[in-house]
């Protein structure tokens, strides 16, 4: 992953294209002005397409079994987890999606970092970023601060849909000297987008 962050031409392209592509993802996943949950899957595909573009399809595995819930892709055989958050801060990044309190507790007691993280911080009309957090960085921090300070369980009686990395832990991961970052302005551009055009065009084909 470091190669992506050290390729100056690609870094400039990421700064230009990532906000635009994420804007398209929102438009594609919106209905009556509201963005649906499916936007997460579209964003994930956009991010996975980046290493495919850089390293070629043969080196990126995308057909990941459902039994590997944290893994979104593998680059040269190494697992990658893709996360996205919206806003200025670093809160709300899910390690696992579940509404079951018991499953959440079990997850915290058995969790240990096992994937490199690619994190996108979406901050419309402000500065956000694209971050690579190596597995070794995660392990080092986890061992240092312990699972109680690394993992945030959902509050009883609420429905937050998942177990999160604590804000403090994520900030430490992003700020680590071995992590990589690309900061960028998140501005929307004027886009003529029609959700149905692609499908209508396909219906027109013989």
PDB file of C-alpha atoms in Angstrom, residues 89-197:
ATOM      1  CA  UNK A  89     -13.532  13.753  13.775  1.00  0.00           C
ATOM      2  CA  UNK A  90     -12.455  10.134  13.882  1.00  0.00           C
ATOM      3  CA  UNK A  91     -15.405   8.570  15.691  1.00  0.00           C
ATOM      4  CA  UNK A  92     -17.845   5.937  14.497  1.00  0.00           C
ATOM      5  CA  UNK A  93     -15.565   3.485  12.642  1.00  0.00           C
ATOM      6  CA  UNK A  94     -17.104   0.036  12.958  1.00  0.00           C
ATOM      7  CA  UNK A  95     -15.039  -3.094  13.581  1.00  0.00           C
ATOM      8  CA  UNK A  96     -18.119  -5.293  13.225  1.00  0.00           C
ATOM      9  CA  UNK A  97     -21.786  -4.650  12.436  1.00  0.00           C
ATOM     10  CA  UNK A  98     -24.142  -6.287  14.928  1.00  0.00           C
ATOM     11  CA  UNK A  99     -27.188  -5.349  17.010  1.00  0.00           C
ATOM     12  CA  UNK A 100     -26.702  -8.310  19.371  1.00  0.00           C
ATOM     13  CA  UNK A 101     -25.234  -7.132  22.712  1.00  0.00           C
ATOM     14  CA  UNK A 102     -23.896 -10.589  23.590  1.00  0.00           C
ATOM     15  CA  UNK A 103     -22.193 -10.966  20.205  1.00  0.00           C
ATOM     16  CA  UNK A 104     -20.647  -7.523  20.664  1.00  0.00           C
ATOM     17  CA  UNK A 105     -19.168  -8.550  24.036  1.00  0.00           C
ATOM     18  CA  UNK A 106     -17.852 -11.833  22.622  1.00  0.00           C
ATOM     19  CA  UNK A 107     -16.288  -9.940  19.740  1.00  0.00           C
ATOM     20  CA  UNK A 108     -14.454  -7.584  22.104  1.00  0.00           C
ATOM     21  CA  UNK A 109     -13.049 -10.504  24.102  1.00  0.00           C
ATOM     22  CA  UNK A 110     -11.724 -12.318  21.031  1.00  0.00           C
ATOM     23  CA  UNK A 111     -10.763  -9.471  18.675  1.00  0.00           C
ATOM     24  CA  UNK A 112      -7.182  -8.879  17.597  1.00  0.00           C
ATOM     25  CA  UNK A 113      -6.145  -6.756  14.572  1.00  0.00           C
ATOM     26  CA  UNK A 114      -5.549  -8.849  11.452  1.00  0.00           C
ATOM     27  CA  UNK A 115      -6.039  -6.531   8.434  1.00  0.00           C
ATOM     28  CA  UNK A 116      -4.388  -3.430   7.094  1.00  0.00           C
ATOM     29  CA  UNK A 117      -6.975  -0.635   7.226  1.00  0.00           C
ATOM     30  CA  UNK A 118      -7.715   1.768   4.379  1.00  0.00           C
ATOM     31  CA  UNK A 119      -9.704   4.612   5.901  1.00  0.00           C
ATOM     32  CA  UNK A 120     -11.510   7.386   4.043  1.00  0.00           C
ATOM     33  CA  UNK A 121     -12.524  10.462   6.038  1.00  0.00           C
ATOM     34  CA  UNK A 122     -15.297  12.240   4.137  1.00  0.00           C
ATOM     35  CA  UNK A 123     -15.675  15.873   5.138  1.00  0.00           C
ATOM     36  CA  UNK A 124     -17.812  17.767   2.614  1.00  0.00           C
ATOM     37  CA  UNK A 125     -16.929  21.469   2.351  1.00  0.00           C
ATOM     38  CA  UNK A 126     -13.832  20.845   4.455  1.00  0.00           C
ATOM     39  CA  UNK A 127     -10.601  18.858   4.601  1.00  0.00           C
ATOM     40  CA  UNK A 128     -10.746  15.073   4.829  1.00  0.00           C
ATOM     41  CA  UNK A 129      -8.302  12.319   4.097  1.00  0.00           C
ATOM     42  CA  UNK A 130      -7.333   8.907   2.808  1.00  0.00           C
ATOM     43  CA  UNK A 131      -5.296   6.842   5.263  1.00  0.00           C
ATOM     44  CA  UNK A 132      -3.414   3.553   5.264  1.00  0.00           C
ATOM     45  CA  UNK A 133      -2.964   2.026   8.731  1.00  0.00           C
ATOM     46  CA  UNK A 134      -0.559  -0.953   8.650  1.00  0.00           C
ATOM     47  CA  UNK A 135      -1.392  -4.090  10.614  1.00  0.00           C
ATOM     48  CA  UNK A 136       1.746  -3.776  12.763  1.00  0.00           C
ATOM     49  CA  UNK A 137       0.715  -0.265  13.842  1.00  0.00           C
ATOM     50  CA  UNK A 138      -2.684  -1.579  14.969  1.00  0.00           C
ATOM     51  CA  UNK A 139      -1.162  -4.510  16.863  1.00  0.00           C
ATOM     52  CA  UNK A 140       1.338  -2.253  18.628  1.00  0.00           C
ATOM     53  CA  UNK A 141      -1.352   0.165  19.829  1.00  0.00           C
ATOM     54  CA  UNK A 142      -3.752  -2.640  20.786  1.00  0.00           C
ATOM     55  CA  UNK A 143      -1.054  -4.307  22.909  1.00  0.00           C
ATOM     56  CA  UNK A 144      -0.161  -0.973  24.502  1.00  0.00           C
ATOM     57  CA  UNK A 145      -3.613   0.334  25.492  1.00  0.00           C
ATOM     58  CA  UNK A 146      -5.575  -2.931  25.806  1.00  0.00           C
ATOM     59  CA  UNK A 147      -8.900  -4.024  24.353  1.00  0.00           C
ATOM     60  CA  UNK A 148     -10.993  -1.936  26.795  1.00  0.00           C
ATOM     61  CA  UNK A 149      -9.431   1.294  25.488  1.00  0.00           C
ATOM     62  CA  UNK A 150      -9.260   0.132  21.864  1.00  0.00           C
ATOM     63  CA  UNK A 151     -12.806  -1.168  21.431  1.00  0.00           C
ATOM     64  CA  UNK A 152     -16.058   0.698  22.133  1.00  0.00           C
ATOM     65  CA  UNK A 153     -19.154  -1.416  22.771  1.00  0.00           C
ATOM     66  CA  UNK A 154     -22.623  -0.069  21.936  1.00  0.00           C
ATOM     67  CA  UNK A 155     -24.456   1.505  24.864  1.00  0.00           C
ATOM     68  CA  UNK A 156     -27.176  -0.757  26.305  1.00  0.00           C
ATOM     69  CA  UNK A 157     -30.626   0.197  25.068  1.00  0.00           C
ATOM     70  CA  UNK A 158     -29.356   1.952  21.951  1.00  0.00           C
ATOM     71  CA  UNK A 159     -29.210   0.718  18.364  1.00  0.00           C
ATOM     72  CA  UNK A 160     -25.842   1.836  16.961  1.00  0.00           C
ATOM     73  CA  UNK A 161     -25.545  -1.337  14.837  1.00  0.00           C
ATOM     74  CA  UNK A 162     -21.968  -2.165  15.695  1.00  0.00           C
ATOM     75  CA  UNK A 163     -18.765  -2.314  17.708  1.00  0.00           C
ATOM     76  CA  UNK A 164     -16.365   0.594  17.096  1.00  0.00           C
ATOM     77  CA  UNK A 165     -12.713   1.522  17.425  1.00  0.00           C
ATOM     78  CA  UNK A 166     -12.567   4.220  20.106  1.00  0.00           C
ATOM     79  CA  UNK A 167     -12.021   7.769  18.860  1.00  0.00           C
ATOM     80  CA  UNK A 168      -8.780   8.039  20.824  1.00  0.00           C
ATOM     81  CA  UNK A 169      -7.409   4.774  19.415  1.00  0.00           C
ATOM     82  CA  UNK A 170      -8.253   5.696  15.822  1.00  0.00           C
ATOM     83  CA  UNK A 171      -6.638   9.115  16.212  1.00  0.00           C
ATOM     84  CA  UNK A 172      -3.466   7.431  17.537  1.00  0.00           C
ATOM     85  CA  UNK A 173      -3.469   4.987  14.594  1.00  0.00           C
ATOM     86  CA  UNK A 174      -3.838   7.769  12.022  1.00  0.00           C
ATOM     87  CA  UNK A 175      -1.125   9.886  13.683  1.00  0.00           C
ATOM     88  CA  UNK A 176       1.393   7.019  13.926  1.00  0.00           C
ATOM     89  CA  UNK A 177       4.611   7.658  11.995  1.00  0.00           C
ATOM     90  CA  UNK A 178       4.230   4.405  10.023  1.00  0.00           C
ATOM     91  CA  UNK A 179       0.698   5.192   8.850  1.00  0.00           C
ATOM     92  CA  UNK A 180       0.291   7.038   5.539  1.00  0.00           C
ATOM     93  CA  UNK A 181      -2.122   9.847   4.729  1.00  0.00           C
ATOM     94  CA  UNK A 182      -3.345  11.975   1.828  1.00  0.00           C
ATOM     95  CA  UNK A 183      -5.274  15.089   2.853  1.00  0.00           C
ATOM     96  CA  UNK A 184      -7.734  16.597   0.379  1.00  0.00           C
ATOM     97  CA  UNK A 185     -10.504  19.166   0.003  1.00  0.00           C
ATOM     98  CA  UNK A 186     -13.960  17.641  -0.185  1.00  0.00           C
ATOM     99  CA  UNK A 187     -15.985  19.818  -2.518  1.00  0.00           C
ATOM    100  CA  UNK A 188     -18.970  18.698  -4.567  1.00  0.00           C
ATOM    101  CA  UNK A 189     -18.927  19.351  -8.286  1.00  0.00           C
ATOM    102  CA  UNK A 190     -21.890  19.977 -10.564  1.00  0.00           C
ATOM    103  CA  UNK A 191     -22.892  16.576 -11.948  1.00  0.00           C
ATOM    104  CA  UNK A 192     -25.676  15.686 -14.376  1.00  0.00           C
ATOM    105  CA  UNK A 193     -26.566  12.296 -12.944  1.00  0.00           C
ATOM    106  CA  UNK A 194     -29.514  10.115 -13.891  1.00  0.00           C
ATOM    107  CA  UNK A 195     -29.898   6.970 -11.770  1.00  0.00           C
ATOM    108  CA  UNK A 196     -31.856   5.166 -14.472  1.00  0.00           C
ATOM    109  CA  UNK A 197     -30.001   6.186 -17.639  1.00  0.00           C
TER     110      UNK A 197
END
